[in-house]
Coordinates of C-alpha atoms and ligand atoms in Angstrom, one line a residue:
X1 CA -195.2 150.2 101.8
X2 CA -195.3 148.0 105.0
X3 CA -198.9 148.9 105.8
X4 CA -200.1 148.3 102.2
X5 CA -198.5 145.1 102.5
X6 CA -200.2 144.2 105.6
X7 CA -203.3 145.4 104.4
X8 CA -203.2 143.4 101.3
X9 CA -202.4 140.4 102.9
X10 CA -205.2 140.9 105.5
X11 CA -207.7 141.2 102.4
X12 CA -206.6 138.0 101.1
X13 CA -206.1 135.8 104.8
X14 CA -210.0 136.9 105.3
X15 CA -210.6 134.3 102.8
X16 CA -207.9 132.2 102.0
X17 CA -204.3 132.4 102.7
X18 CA -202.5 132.2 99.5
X19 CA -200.7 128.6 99.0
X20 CA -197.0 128.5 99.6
X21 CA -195.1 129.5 96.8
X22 CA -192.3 127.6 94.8
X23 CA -189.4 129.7 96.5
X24 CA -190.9 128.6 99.8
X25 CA -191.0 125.1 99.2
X26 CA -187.4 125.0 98.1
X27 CA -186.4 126.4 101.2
X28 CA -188.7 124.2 103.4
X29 CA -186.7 121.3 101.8
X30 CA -183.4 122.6 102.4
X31 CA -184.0 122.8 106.3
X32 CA -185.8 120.0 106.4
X33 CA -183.4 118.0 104.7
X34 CA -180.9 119.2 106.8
X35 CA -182.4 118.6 110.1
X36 CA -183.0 114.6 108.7
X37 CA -179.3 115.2 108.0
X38 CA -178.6 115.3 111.5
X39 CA -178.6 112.5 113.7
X40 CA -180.5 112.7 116.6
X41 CA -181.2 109.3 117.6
X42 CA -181.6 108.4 120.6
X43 CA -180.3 107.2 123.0
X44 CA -178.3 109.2 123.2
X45 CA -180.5 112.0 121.0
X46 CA -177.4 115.0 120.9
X47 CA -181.1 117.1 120.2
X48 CA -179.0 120.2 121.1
X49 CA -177.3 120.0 117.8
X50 CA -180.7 120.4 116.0
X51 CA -181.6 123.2 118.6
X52 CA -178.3 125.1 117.3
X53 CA -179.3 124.3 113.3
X54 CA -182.3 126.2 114.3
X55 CA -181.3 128.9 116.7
X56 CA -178.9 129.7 113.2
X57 CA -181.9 130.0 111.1
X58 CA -184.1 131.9 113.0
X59 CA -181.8 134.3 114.4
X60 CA -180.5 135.1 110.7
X61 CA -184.4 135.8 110.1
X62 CA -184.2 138.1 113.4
X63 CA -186.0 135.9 115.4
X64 CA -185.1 135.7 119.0
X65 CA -184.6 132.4 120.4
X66 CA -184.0 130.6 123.7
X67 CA -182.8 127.2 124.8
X68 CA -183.5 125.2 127.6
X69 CA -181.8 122.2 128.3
X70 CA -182.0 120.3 131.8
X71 CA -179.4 119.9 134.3
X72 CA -176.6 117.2 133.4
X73 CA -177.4 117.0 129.4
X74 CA -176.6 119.9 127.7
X75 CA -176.5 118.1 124.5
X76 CA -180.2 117.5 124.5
X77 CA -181.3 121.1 124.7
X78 CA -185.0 122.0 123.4
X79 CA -185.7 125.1 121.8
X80 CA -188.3 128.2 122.1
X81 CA -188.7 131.4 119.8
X82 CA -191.7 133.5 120.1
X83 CA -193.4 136.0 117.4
X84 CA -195.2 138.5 119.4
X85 CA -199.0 139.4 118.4
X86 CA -201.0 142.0 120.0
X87 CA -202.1 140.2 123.0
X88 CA -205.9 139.8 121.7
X89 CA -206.0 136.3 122.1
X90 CA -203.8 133.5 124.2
X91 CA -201.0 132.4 122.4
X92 CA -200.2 129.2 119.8
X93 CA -198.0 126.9 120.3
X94 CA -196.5 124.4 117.6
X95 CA -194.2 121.9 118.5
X96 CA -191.9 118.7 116.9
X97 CA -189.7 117.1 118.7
X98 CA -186.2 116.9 117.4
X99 CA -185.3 113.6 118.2
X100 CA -185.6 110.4 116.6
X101 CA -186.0 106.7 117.0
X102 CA -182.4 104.5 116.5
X103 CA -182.0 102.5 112.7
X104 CA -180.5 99.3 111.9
X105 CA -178.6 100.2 109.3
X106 CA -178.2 97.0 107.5
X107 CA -182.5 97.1 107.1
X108 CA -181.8 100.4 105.0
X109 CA -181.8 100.6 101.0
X110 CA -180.2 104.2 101.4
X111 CA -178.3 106.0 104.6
X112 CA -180.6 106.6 106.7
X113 CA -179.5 110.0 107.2
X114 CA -178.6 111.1 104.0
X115 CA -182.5 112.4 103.6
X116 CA -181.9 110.6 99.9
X117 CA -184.4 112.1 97.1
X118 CA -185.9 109.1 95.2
X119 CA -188.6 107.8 93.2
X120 CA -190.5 111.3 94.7
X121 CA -189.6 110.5 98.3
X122 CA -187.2 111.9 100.6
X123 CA -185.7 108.8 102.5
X124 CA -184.6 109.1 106.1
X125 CA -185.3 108.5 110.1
X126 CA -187.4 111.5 111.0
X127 CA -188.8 112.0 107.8
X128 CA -192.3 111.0 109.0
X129 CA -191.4 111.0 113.1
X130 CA -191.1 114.4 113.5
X131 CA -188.9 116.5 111.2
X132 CA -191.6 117.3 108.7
X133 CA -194.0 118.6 111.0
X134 CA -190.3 120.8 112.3
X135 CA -189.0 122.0 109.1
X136 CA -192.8 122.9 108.3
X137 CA -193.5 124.7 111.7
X138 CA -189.8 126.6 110.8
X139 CA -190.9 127.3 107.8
X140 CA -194.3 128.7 109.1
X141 CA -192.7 130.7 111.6
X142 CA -190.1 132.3 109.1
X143 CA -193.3 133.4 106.9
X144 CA -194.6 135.2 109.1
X145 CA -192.0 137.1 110.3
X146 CA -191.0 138.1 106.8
X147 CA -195.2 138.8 106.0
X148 CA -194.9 141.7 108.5
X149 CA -198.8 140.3 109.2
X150 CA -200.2 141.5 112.3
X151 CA -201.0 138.6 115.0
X152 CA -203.9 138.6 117.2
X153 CA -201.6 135.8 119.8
X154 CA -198.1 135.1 120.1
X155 CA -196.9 132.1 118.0
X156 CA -194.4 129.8 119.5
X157 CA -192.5 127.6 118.1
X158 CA -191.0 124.8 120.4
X159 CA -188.6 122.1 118.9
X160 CA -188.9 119.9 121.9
X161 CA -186.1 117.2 122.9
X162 CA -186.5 113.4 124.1
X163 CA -189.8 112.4 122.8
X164 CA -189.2 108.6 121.7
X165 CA -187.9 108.2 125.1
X166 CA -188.0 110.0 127.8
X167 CA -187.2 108.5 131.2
X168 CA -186.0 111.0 132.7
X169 CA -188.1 113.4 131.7
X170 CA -185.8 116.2 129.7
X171 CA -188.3 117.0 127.2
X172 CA -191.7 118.5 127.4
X173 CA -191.8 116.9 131.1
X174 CA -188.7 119.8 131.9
X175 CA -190.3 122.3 129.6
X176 CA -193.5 122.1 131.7
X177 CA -192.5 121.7 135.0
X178 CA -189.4 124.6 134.8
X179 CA -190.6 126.7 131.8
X180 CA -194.4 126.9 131.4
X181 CA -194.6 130.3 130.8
X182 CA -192.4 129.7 128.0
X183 CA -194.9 127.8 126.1
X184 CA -198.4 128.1 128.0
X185 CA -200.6 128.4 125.4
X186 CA -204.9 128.4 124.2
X187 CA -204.1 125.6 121.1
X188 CA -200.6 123.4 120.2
X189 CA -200.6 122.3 116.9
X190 CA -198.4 119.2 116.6
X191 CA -197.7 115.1 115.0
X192 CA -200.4 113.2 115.5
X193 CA -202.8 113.4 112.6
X194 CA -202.4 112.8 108.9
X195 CA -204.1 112.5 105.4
X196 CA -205.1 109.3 104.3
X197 CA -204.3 109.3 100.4
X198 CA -206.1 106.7 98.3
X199 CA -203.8 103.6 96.1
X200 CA -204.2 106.5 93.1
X201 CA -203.5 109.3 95.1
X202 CA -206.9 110.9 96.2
X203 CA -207.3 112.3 99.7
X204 CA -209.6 110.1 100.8
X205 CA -209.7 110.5 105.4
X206 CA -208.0 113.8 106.8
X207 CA -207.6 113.1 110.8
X208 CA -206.8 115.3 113.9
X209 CA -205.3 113.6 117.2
X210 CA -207.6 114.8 119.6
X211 CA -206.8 112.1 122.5
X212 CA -204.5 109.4 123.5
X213 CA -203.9 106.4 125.2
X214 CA -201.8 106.5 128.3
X215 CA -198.8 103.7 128.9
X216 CA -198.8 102.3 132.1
X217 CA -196.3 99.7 131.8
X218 CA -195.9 97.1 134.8
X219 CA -193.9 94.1 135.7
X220 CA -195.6 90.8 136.8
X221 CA -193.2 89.0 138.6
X222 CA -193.7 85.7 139.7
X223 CA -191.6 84.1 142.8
X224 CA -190.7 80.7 144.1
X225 CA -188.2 78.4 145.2
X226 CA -184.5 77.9 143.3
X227 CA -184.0 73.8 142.7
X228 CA -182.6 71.1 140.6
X229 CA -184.1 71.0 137.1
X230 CA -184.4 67.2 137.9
X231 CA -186.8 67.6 140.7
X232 CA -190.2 69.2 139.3
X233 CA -191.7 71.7 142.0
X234 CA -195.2 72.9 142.4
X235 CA -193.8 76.7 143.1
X236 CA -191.7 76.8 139.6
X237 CA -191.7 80.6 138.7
X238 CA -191.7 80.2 135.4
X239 CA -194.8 78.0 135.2
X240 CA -196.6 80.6 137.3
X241 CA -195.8 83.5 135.5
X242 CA -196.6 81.7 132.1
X243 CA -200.2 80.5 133.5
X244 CA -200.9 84.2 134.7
X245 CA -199.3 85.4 131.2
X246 CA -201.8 83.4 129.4
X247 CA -205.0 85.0 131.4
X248 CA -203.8 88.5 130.7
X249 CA -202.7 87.6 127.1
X250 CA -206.6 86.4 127.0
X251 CA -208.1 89.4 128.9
X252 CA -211.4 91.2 127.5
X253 CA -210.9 94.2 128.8
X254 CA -214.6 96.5 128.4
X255 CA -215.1 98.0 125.5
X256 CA -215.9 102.1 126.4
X257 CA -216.1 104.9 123.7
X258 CA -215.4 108.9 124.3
X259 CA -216.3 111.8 122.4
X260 CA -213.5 111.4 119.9
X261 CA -213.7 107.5 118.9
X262 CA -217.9 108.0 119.0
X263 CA -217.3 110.9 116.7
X264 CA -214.5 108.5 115.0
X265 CA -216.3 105.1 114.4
X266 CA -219.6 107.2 113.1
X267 CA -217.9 109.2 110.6
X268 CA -215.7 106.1 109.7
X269 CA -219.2 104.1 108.9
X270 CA -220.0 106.8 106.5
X271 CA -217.7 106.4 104.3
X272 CA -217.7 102.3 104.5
X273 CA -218.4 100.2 102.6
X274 CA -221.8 98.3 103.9
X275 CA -220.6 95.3 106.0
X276 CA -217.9 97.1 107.7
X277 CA -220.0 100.4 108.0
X278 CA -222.6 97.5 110.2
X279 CA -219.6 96.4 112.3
X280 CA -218.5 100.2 112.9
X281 CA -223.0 101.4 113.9
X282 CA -222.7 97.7 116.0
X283 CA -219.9 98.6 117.8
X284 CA -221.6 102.2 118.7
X285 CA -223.7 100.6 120.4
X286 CA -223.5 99.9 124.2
X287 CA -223.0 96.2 123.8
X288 CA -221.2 95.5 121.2
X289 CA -221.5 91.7 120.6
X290 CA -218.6 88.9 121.2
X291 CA -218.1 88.2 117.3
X292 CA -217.5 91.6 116.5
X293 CA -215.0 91.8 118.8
X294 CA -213.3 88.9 117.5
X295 CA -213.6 89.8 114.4
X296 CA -211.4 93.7 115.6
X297 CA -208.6 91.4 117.3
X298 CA -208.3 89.3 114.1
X299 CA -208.6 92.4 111.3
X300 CA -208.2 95.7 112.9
X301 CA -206.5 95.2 116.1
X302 CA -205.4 99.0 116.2
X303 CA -209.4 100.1 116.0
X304 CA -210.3 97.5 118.9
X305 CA -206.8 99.0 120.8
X306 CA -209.3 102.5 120.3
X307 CA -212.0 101.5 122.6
X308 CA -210.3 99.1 125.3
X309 CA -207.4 99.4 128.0
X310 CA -204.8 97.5 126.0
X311 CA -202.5 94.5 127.9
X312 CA -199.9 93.2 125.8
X313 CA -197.1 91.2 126.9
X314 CA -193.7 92.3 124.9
X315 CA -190.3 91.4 127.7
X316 CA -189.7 87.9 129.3
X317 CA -187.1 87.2 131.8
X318 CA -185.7 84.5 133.7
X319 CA -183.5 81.5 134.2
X320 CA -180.0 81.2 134.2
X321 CA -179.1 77.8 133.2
X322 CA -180.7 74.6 131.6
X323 CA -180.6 72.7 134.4
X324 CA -181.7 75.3 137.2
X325 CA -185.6 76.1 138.5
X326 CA -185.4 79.6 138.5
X327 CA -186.8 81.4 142.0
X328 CA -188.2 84.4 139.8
X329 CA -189.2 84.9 136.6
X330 CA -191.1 88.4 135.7
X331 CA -193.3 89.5 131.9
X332 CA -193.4 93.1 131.1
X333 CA -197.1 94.2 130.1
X334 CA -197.4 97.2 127.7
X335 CA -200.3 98.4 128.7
X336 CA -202.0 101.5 126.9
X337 CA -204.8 102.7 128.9
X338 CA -208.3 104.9 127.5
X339 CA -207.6 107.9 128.7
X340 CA -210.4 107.9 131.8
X341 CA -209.2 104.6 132.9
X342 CA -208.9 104.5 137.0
X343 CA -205.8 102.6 137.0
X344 CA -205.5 101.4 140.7
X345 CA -209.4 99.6 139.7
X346 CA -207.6 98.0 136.9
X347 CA -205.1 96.6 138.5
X348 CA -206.7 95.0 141.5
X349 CA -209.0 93.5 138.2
X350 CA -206.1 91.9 136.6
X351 CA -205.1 90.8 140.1
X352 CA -208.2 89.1 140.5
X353 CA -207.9 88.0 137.0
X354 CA -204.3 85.9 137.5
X355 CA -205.7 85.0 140.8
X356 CA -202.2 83.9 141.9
X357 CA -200.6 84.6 145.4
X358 CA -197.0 83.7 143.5
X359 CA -197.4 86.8 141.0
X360 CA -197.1 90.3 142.0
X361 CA -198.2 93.3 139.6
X362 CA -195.5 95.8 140.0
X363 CA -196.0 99.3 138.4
X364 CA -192.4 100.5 136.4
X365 CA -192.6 104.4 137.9
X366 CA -190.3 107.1 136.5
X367 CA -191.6 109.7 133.8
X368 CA -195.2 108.6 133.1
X369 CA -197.2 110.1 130.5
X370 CA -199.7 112.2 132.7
X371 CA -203.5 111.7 132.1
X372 CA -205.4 115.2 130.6
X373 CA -208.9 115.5 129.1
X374 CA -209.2 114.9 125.3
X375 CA -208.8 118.6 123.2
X376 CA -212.6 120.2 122.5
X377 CA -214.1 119.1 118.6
X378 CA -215.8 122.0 118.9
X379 CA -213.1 124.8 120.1
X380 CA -211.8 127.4 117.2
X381 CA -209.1 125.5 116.7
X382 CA -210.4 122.4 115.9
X383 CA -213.2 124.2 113.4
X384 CA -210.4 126.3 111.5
X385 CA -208.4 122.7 111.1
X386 CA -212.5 121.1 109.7
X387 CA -212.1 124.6 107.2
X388 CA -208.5 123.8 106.1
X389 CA -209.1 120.3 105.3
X390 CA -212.6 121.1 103.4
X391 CA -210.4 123.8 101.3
X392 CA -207.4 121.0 100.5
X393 CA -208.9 118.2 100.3
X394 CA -212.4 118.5 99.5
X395 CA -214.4 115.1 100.1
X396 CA -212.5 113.9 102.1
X397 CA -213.9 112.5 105.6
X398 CA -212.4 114.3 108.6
X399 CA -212.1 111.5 111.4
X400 CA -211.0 112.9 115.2
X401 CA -208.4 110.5 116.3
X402 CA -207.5 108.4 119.3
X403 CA -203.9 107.5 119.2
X404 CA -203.3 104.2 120.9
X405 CA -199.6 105.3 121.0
X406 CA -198.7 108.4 123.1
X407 CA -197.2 112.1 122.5
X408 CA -195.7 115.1 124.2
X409 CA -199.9 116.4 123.9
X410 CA -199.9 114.5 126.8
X411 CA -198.1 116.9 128.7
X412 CA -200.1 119.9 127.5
X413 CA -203.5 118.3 127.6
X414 CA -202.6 117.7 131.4
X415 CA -201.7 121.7 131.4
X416 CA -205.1 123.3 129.7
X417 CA -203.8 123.8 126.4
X418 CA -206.0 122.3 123.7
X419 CA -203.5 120.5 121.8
X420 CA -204.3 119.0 118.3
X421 CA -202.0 116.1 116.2
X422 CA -202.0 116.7 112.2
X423 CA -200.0 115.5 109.5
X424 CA -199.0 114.6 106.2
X425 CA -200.4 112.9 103.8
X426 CA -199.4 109.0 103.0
X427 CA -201.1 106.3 101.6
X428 CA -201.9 103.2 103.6
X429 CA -199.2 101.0 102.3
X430 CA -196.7 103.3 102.6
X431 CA -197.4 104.3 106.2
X432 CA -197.4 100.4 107.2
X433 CA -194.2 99.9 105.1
X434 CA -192.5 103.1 105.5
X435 CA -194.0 104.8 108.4
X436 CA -193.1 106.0 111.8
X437 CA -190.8 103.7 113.6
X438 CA -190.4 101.5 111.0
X439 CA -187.5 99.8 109.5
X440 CA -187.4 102.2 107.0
X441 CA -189.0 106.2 107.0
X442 CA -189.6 108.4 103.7
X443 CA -192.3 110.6 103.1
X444 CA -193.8 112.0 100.0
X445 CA -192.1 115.2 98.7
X446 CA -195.4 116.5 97.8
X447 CA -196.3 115.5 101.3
X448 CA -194.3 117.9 102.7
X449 CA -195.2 120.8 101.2
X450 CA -198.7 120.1 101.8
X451 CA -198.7 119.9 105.3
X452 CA -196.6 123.6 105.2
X453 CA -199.4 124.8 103.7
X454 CA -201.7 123.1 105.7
X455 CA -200.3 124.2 108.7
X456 CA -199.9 127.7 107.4
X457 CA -203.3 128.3 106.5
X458 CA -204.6 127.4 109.7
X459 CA -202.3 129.6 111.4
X460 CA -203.3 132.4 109.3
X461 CA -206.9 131.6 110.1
X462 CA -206.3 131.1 113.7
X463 CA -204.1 133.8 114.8
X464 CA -203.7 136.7 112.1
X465 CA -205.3 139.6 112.7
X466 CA -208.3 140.8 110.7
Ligands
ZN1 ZN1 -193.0 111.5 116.9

């Protein structure tokens, strides 16, 4: 029985694995509901109490299951289970992280963990940030198992803790430095990509994280002499700081393209309409011209944030009564770097820049996003996720992505493992209004079945046996 069951389903993987069925979605929403359900905000995340939901669930499916939490925060445990394949090929890895970014409730139409079903959507913090891509990778994980399918690699499944913010690094920083072997891997699969669905509901752009930025936050902090707010002085700190807060504020940084954002901005002009498809071919090119830069900062200040070392200035701080000159005042500069930027060159730039003996560039340390090369476009990963997308959503453009934010792929692109960002699909509006971070989350029921099936097929290209 078992190996005519195995052998039919290899017949029909070899050309494409059958779409999840209806019984399958209903159970991808239950846990998936369920994990919004919980709260895992953070601070203070409590991500262990995910990790237990689905330690629960997989070990009811006889799955075995480990945790891993660091020393001094049990609640915020992260979570491996492994199916074992045959060994042919190095093992996949496919990760979400279980926590979540904080609400203000008050901004909210429904509770915001109540994973309310409405008007199609299902409303709730983590919706889009990251408990579809977990309930999906569950979901994936619990198919095979029950398929009986023969694997040519080991799948992991890793429900990773303290994502959003990680200072201390009890995430994917402990899972790497303590338990590599636990989750070494050839690909990750994980957030970071998406579908792009037209105002009618076409698939229009399918894209695949490939790279990020890197954050490398620092401090400017300007110093000078405390004094009577009667009494103007030439060293006022806060008149230094805002003069050299203005120059970085103003800062060109050079525009420089990689593999990915080339691969990006060309693709991108093909489907464009003609001026913008001109702007996308000019900035291709090695100098791209002043207007067109301009024109990026004023209309699509995420797409110039794809080809420059970012510098935005987002925390002020001094002063401590109307009447007193403050003797420091200090900005904090979110700054998102291209992933080959040589930082310590950067720096002594922007010191050059501000050009101000009073204002010192300090560096905030602690757990820093570590730098890695950008995952292949042309490894058998990334060509079984160009396959997928041609077989669910044929015509649309597939676009290799930069994300100017930042991800746990940091950590394992720094480790070897070509690690690839995918997603659900979302129109435009909705993403801006109701996307990741935002005031509000929901994601398109639909949405979430699609990616389960998305991620399942590639899976069953990429590592069941033929
Ligand atoms: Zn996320």
């Amino acid at each position: 029985m078992k190996i005519v069951k195995v052998l039919l389903l290899t017949v029909l993987f070899g050309c494409l694995a059958p779409a999840t069925d209806k019984k399958d979605d209903e159970e991808l929403l239950r846990h998936y509901r369920a994990l919004i359900q919980i709260d895992t905000s953070s601070p203070p995340g409590n991500e262990s109490n995910a990790a237990n939901y689905l330690k629960k669930v997989l070990e009811a499916e006889g799955i075995p299951v480990k945790l891993f939490a660091a020393d001094g925060v049990p609640n915020r445990a992260n979570l491996v289970a492994r199916l074992k394949g045959n060994g042919k090929k190095r093992p996949l890895l496919l990760m979400a992280h279980t926590d979540v970014v904080p609400v203000q409730r008050e901004k909210w139409p429904v509770d915001p963990f109540g994973a309310v079903m409405k008007d199609g959507y299902v409303w709730g913090r983590g919706s889009k940030d990251d408990k579809d891509k977990l309930a999906s990778n569950l979901m994936v994980i619990l198919r095979a198992k029950r398929s009986g399918v023969v694997l040519d690699r080991d799948l992991i499944f890793l429900a990773e803790a303290g994502e959003e913010a990680d200072p201390t690094g009890i995430g994917i920083t402990f899972m790497v430095a303590k338990h590599f072997d636990e989750i070494d891997a050839e690909f990750a699969l994980t957030e970071g990509g998406g579908v792009t669905l037209s105002a009618a509901g076409k698939p229009t752009i399918v894209t695949f994280g490939t790279t990020e930025k890197l954050p490398r936050r620092v401090k400017l902090i300007a110093t000078g002499v405390a004094g009577h707010g009667s009494v103007p002085r030439l060293d006022n700190a806060l008149v230094h700081l805002s003069g050299a807060i203005a120059k970085v504020g103003a800062w060109e940084t050079p525009i420089r393209l990689n593999d990915t954002t080339r691969t990006y901005f060309e693709r991108l002009a093909t489907m464009s309409a003609p001026a913008e498809a001109a702007r996308y071919n000019a900035l291709l090119q090695s100098s791209a011209p002043e207007s067109l830069r301009q024109y990026l900062a004023a209309n699509e200040p995420s797409r110039l944030s794809m080809v420059t070392t970012s510098v935005v200035p987002t925390m002020m701080k001094a002063g401590v009564g109307p009447n007193v000159i403050p003797s420091e005042a200090e900005v904090t500069l979110d700054i998102r770097a291209l992933p080959d930027e040589d930082m310590p060159k950067f720096f002594d730039a922007m010191k050059r820049l501000i050009n101000d003996p009073a204002v010192r560039i300090e560096p905030i340390t602690g757990n820093l996003r570590p730098p890695g090369p950008p995952s292949r476009l042309d490894s058998e990963m990334y060509k079984v996720l160009e396959k997928v997308s041609r077989q669910m959503y044929p015509g649309a453009v597939v676009l290799p992505t930069m994300s100017t934010g930042s991800s746990d792929m940091a950590q394992t692109r720094a480790k070897g493992i070509q690690s690839y960002g995918i997603g659900p699909a979302s129109t435009e509006a909705d993403n801006l209004n109701y996307g990741a971070h935002g005031d509000v989350e929901r994601l398109l029921e639909s949405s979430l079945y699609g990616l389960a099936d998305f991620t399942w097929r590639a899976v069953s290209e990429i590592a069941f046996a033929r």
